[in-house]
Amino acid sequence: MIQQSWNRTVRDLAERANLARSAASKVEVVRERLPGDRAPGERDGREQLFSAVALSRARDAALLKAAGFALRRRAAGRPAPLWLPFGRVLPGAASPRWWRNAAVHRDDAGIWHAIPLPGPERLVGLPEDDPLVLAVAEQARLLRASLLGHQNRDAYYEAFKPDGQHGQGASVPPIAALSRKTSWKEQTWLHPDFGMRVRADLEEEFQQASRDRHAIWERSRAYGSAVVKLLSRVS
């Protein structure tokens, strides 16, 4: 019975992975069909893209949450769950705009709270150097890099006093009693004439953090697929 239950869990997780990949593909299809600016149907096309992106992100977050949950449970030697976490998935075409705003603009469908910790993949009964174990561990590492890029996205900026040219001017020293992020936010709020820019010495780190952050969606699908393969082996 337990064997059958875990097989059912793996099938459920695999189906969620397929739905996430299909939703991501739909985004690309809608984007390719999007009319140019001011073209007839441009507004409707943008709305369709907005809905497709919202659904894709919700499915990615739901997959990541379910994959991490299932793997932790299997690693702990517990029975298969009766069901996997559902996440916050609503049909894109029928979803209210507030939900789509949350999925796209506000909290990224909650994906940042679903980032798994590395480690459980080593406790499912396979050697630690097994390719399936290593694949899950690598995807977990990449997800943590995405999370770090998300958490530090505002820490690379500084306040500066413009000299009339775009992005040019003297750096404003941070406020000593505040963190660097809080400092530039306070400085630009107190002095409307100040601007903000990425610190020159952190430009490379900023670009890498941005790449990591935006890769979260693809990495969530890669992690989910890797977990499916791993659980399929041990279930």
Short mmCIF file of C-alpha atoms in Angstrom, two decimals:
data_model
loop_
_atom_site.label_atom_id
_atom_site.label_comp_id
_atom_site.label_asym_id
_atom_site.label_seq_id
_atom_site.Cartn_x
_atom_site.Cartn_y
_atom_site.Cartn_z
CA MET A 1 0.00 0.00 0.00
CA ILE A 2 2.80 2.44 0.88
CA GLN A 3 4.60 1.53 -2.36
CA GLN A 4 1.46 2.23 -4.38
CA SER A 5 0.85 5.51 -2.52
CA TRP A 6 4.33 6.81 -3.30
CA ASN A 7 3.88 5.84 -6.93
CA ARG A 8 0.68 7.89 -6.96
CA THR A 9 2.51 10.83 -5.36
CA VAL A 10 5.22 10.66 -8.01
CA ARG A 11 2.59 10.62 -10.78
CA ASP A 12 0.89 13.64 -9.22
CA LEU A 13 4.19 15.50 -9.00
CA ALA A 14 5.08 14.57 -12.58
CA GLU A 15 1.73 15.93 -13.75
CA ARG A 16 2.40 19.20 -11.97
CA ALA A 17 5.80 19.40 -13.65
CA ASN A 18 4.12 18.88 -17.03
CA LEU A 19 1.57 21.61 -16.26
CA ALA A 20 4.35 24.01 -15.27
CA ARG A 21 6.28 23.33 -18.48
CA SER A 22 3.12 23.73 -20.57
CA ALA A 23 2.30 27.04 -18.88
CA ALA A 24 5.83 28.32 -19.52
CA SER A 25 5.55 27.31 -23.18
CA LYS A 26 2.22 29.11 -23.43
CA VAL A 27 3.90 32.32 -22.29
CA GLU A 28 6.38 32.11 -25.16
CA VAL A 29 3.61 31.39 -27.67
CA VAL A 30 1.56 34.38 -26.50
CA ARG A 31 4.64 36.61 -26.47
CA GLU A 32 5.53 35.68 -30.07
CA ARG A 33 1.99 36.46 -31.22
CA LEU A 34 1.87 39.80 -29.42
CA PRO A 35 1.21 42.67 -31.84
CA GLY A 36 3.60 45.59 -31.86
CA ASP A 37 2.95 48.80 -29.94
CA ARG A 38 -0.10 50.72 -31.19
CA ALA A 39 -1.08 47.80 -33.43
CA PRO A 40 -4.71 46.61 -33.40
CA GLY A 41 -5.23 44.11 -30.60
CA GLU A 42 -2.08 45.19 -28.75
CA ARG A 43 -3.98 45.82 -25.52
CA ASP A 44 -5.78 42.46 -25.68
CA GLY A 45 -2.48 40.76 -26.44
CA ARG A 46 -0.82 42.36 -23.42
CA GLU A 47 -3.68 41.20 -21.22
CA GLN A 48 -3.35 37.65 -22.53
CA LEU A 49 0.38 37.73 -21.86
CA PHE A 50 -0.22 39.07 -18.36
CA SER A 51 -2.61 36.18 -17.63
CA ALA A 52 -0.26 33.61 -19.13
CA VAL A 53 2.71 34.84 -17.07
CA ALA A 54 0.63 34.86 -13.88
CA LEU A 55 -0.52 31.27 -14.41
CA SER A 56 2.99 30.12 -15.33
CA ARG A 57 4.49 31.62 -12.20
CA ALA A 58 1.76 30.17 -10.02
CA ARG A 59 2.33 26.72 -11.48
CA ASP A 60 6.10 27.03 -11.02
CA ALA A 61 5.65 28.02 -7.37
CA ALA A 62 3.14 25.23 -6.77
CA LEU A 63 5.51 22.68 -8.34
CA LEU A 64 8.45 23.85 -6.25
CA LYS A 65 6.45 23.74 -3.04
CA ALA A 66 5.08 20.27 -3.78
CA ALA A 67 8.47 18.87 -4.86
CA GLY A 68 10.22 20.10 -1.74
CA PHE A 69 7.42 18.79 0.46
CA ALA A 70 7.41 15.33 -1.13
CA LEU A 71 11.19 14.99 -1.04
CA ARG A 72 11.44 15.99 2.63
CA ARG A 73 8.72 13.51 3.54
CA ARG A 74 10.38 10.69 1.62
CA ALA A 75 13.77 11.50 3.16
CA ALA A 76 12.24 11.33 6.64
CA GLY A 77 10.90 7.84 5.93
CA ARG A 78 7.30 8.92 6.32
CA PRO A 79 4.33 7.47 4.41
CA ALA A 80 3.28 9.07 1.18
CA PRO A 81 1.06 12.13 1.72
CA LEU A 82 -2.64 11.93 0.99
CA TRP A 83 -2.18 14.97 -1.23
CA LEU A 84 0.50 17.46 -2.21
CA PRO A 85 0.30 21.18 -1.41
CA PHE A 86 -1.82 22.90 -4.02
CA GLY A 87 -0.18 26.31 -4.05
CA ARG A 88 -2.05 29.35 -5.32
CA VAL A 89 -3.04 28.27 -8.81
CA LEU A 90 -6.09 29.78 -10.48
CA PRO A 91 -7.04 29.42 -14.15
CA GLY A 92 -5.36 32.28 -15.98
CA ALA A 93 -8.33 33.32 -18.09
CA ALA A 94 -10.77 33.34 -15.16
CA SER A 95 -8.47 34.71 -12.46
CA PRO A 96 -9.16 38.13 -10.90
CA ARG A 97 -6.68 40.89 -11.63
CA TRP A 98 -5.58 41.19 -7.99
CA TRP A 99 -4.44 37.57 -8.13
CA ARG A 100 -2.54 38.13 -11.36
CA ASN A 101 -0.92 41.25 -9.91
CA ALA A 102 0.28 39.23 -6.92
CA ALA A 103 1.65 36.47 -9.15
CA VAL A 104 3.47 38.85 -11.49
CA HIS A 105 4.27 42.03 -9.59
CA ARG A 106 3.81 41.71 -5.85
CA ASP A 107 4.99 38.41 -4.38
CA ASP A 108 5.86 36.23 -7.40
CA ALA A 109 3.14 33.73 -6.45
CA GLY A 110 4.95 33.04 -3.18
CA ILE A 111 7.82 31.20 -4.84
CA TRP A 112 10.47 32.73 -2.60
CA HIS A 113 8.90 31.04 0.42
CA ALA A 114 9.02 27.67 -1.37
CA ILE A 115 12.79 27.50 -1.94
CA PRO A 116 13.97 24.12 -0.54
CA LEU A 117 17.07 23.56 1.53
CA PRO A 118 19.70 21.19 0.09
CA GLY A 119 20.13 17.88 1.88
CA PRO A 120 16.99 15.72 1.81
CA GLU A 121 18.01 14.21 -1.54
CA ARG A 122 20.92 12.48 0.26
CA LEU A 123 18.58 10.68 2.66
CA VAL A 124 16.39 8.66 0.28
CA GLY A 125 18.57 5.55 0.24
CA LEU A 126 20.81 6.16 -2.76
CA PRO A 127 24.57 6.82 -2.69
CA GLU A 128 25.41 10.49 -2.36
CA ASP A 129 27.30 10.38 -5.65
CA ASP A 130 24.37 8.92 -7.56
CA PRO A 131 23.65 11.13 -10.61
CA LEU A 132 20.01 11.59 -9.59
CA VAL A 133 21.01 12.73 -6.10
CA LEU A 134 23.64 15.08 -7.51
CA ALA A 135 21.14 16.52 -10.00
CA VAL A 136 18.66 17.44 -7.25
CA ALA A 137 21.46 18.84 -5.07
CA GLU A 138 22.69 21.04 -7.93
CA GLN A 139 19.23 22.39 -8.67
CA ALA A 140 18.72 23.11 -4.96
CA ARG A 141 22.02 25.03 -4.97
CA LEU A 142 20.92 27.09 -7.96
CA LEU A 143 17.59 27.86 -6.29
CA ARG A 144 19.43 29.14 -3.22
CA ALA A 145 21.50 31.38 -5.51
CA SER A 146 18.26 32.75 -6.97
CA LEU A 147 16.96 33.41 -3.46
CA LEU A 148 20.16 35.22 -2.54
CA GLY A 149 19.87 37.37 -5.65
CA HIS A 150 16.28 38.19 -4.70
CA GLN A 151 17.13 39.06 -1.11
CA ASN A 152 20.09 41.26 -2.08
CA ARG A 153 18.57 42.95 -5.12
CA ASP A 154 18.52 46.40 -3.43
CA ALA A 155 21.91 46.12 -1.72
CA TYR A 156 23.95 47.00 -4.82
CA TYR A 157 22.67 50.57 -5.18
CA GLU A 158 23.97 53.88 -3.92
CA ALA A 159 22.67 57.42 -3.82
CA PHE A 160 24.39 60.00 -5.99
CA LYS A 161 24.09 63.68 -6.82
CA PRO A 162 23.50 64.05 -10.57
CA ASP A 163 25.67 66.47 -12.52
CA GLY A 164 23.26 66.87 -15.41
CA GLN A 165 24.23 63.78 -17.38
CA HIS A 166 22.26 60.56 -17.17
CA GLY A 167 23.65 58.37 -14.40
CA GLN A 168 26.61 60.65 -13.84
CA GLY A 169 27.53 62.50 -10.66
CA ALA A 170 29.24 62.19 -7.30
CA SER A 171 28.46 59.28 -4.99
CA VAL A 172 26.80 60.20 -1.71
CA PRO A 173 28.37 58.42 1.30
CA PRO A 174 25.90 56.10 3.07
CA ILE A 175 24.43 57.09 6.42
CA ALA A 176 26.66 55.47 9.03
CA ALA A 177 23.89 54.26 11.34
CA LEU A 178 21.91 52.57 8.57
CA SER A 179 22.43 49.61 6.28
CA ARG A 180 23.53 50.49 2.77
CA LYS A 181 20.13 49.62 1.33
CA THR A 182 18.20 51.63 3.92
CA SER A 183 20.68 54.48 3.56
CA TRP A 184 20.19 55.13 -0.14
CA LYS A 185 16.43 54.80 0.20
CA GLU A 186 16.39 57.38 2.96
CA GLN A 187 18.78 59.68 1.11
CA THR A 188 16.76 59.68 -2.11
CA TRP A 189 13.56 60.24 -0.11
CA LEU A 190 15.00 63.15 1.90
CA HIS A 191 16.72 64.69 -1.15
CA PRO A 192 14.49 64.45 -4.24
CA ASP A 193 17.37 65.78 -6.35
CA PHE A 194 19.48 62.71 -5.53
CA GLY A 195 19.43 59.73 -7.86
CA MET A 196 20.19 56.05 -7.37
CA ARG A 197 22.47 53.77 -9.37
CA VAL A 198 24.34 50.49 -9.09
CA ARG A 199 27.73 50.93 -7.46
CA ALA A 200 30.48 50.66 -10.07
CA ASP A 201 32.49 48.17 -8.00
CA LEU A 202 29.45 45.89 -7.66
CA GLU A 203 28.24 45.96 -11.26
CA GLU A 204 29.41 42.42 -12.02
CA GLU A 205 27.88 41.02 -8.83
CA PHE A 206 24.66 42.90 -9.57
CA GLN A 207 24.42 41.41 -13.06
CA GLN A 208 24.99 37.89 -11.72
CA ALA A 209 22.42 38.39 -8.95
CA SER A 210 19.92 39.63 -11.53
CA ARG A 211 20.51 36.60 -13.73
CA ASP A 212 20.10 34.29 -10.74
CA ARG A 213 16.92 36.01 -9.62
CA HIS A 214 15.23 35.90 -13.01
CA ALA A 215 16.24 32.26 -13.50
CA ILE A 216 14.06 31.17 -10.56
CA TRP A 217 11.21 30.05 -12.82
CA GLU A 218 13.28 27.83 -15.07
CA ARG A 219 15.19 26.51 -12.06
CA SER A 220 11.98 25.65 -10.22
CA ARG A 221 10.90 23.46 -13.14
CA ALA A 222 14.34 21.87 -13.33
CA TYR A 223 14.24 21.09 -9.61
CA GLY A 224 10.75 19.63 -9.85
CA SER A 225 11.75 17.40 -12.76
CA ALA A 226 14.89 16.24 -10.94
CA VAL A 227 12.86 15.35 -7.85
CA VAL A 228 10.39 13.39 -9.96
CA LYS A 229 13.23 11.31 -11.44
CA LEU A 230 14.77 10.74 -8.00
CA LEU A 231 11.52 9.71 -6.34
CA SER A 232 10.67 7.49 -9.30
CA ARG A 233 13.87 5.55 -8.61
CA VAL A 234 13.29 5.04 -4.89
CA SER A 235 9.48 4.67 -4.81
#
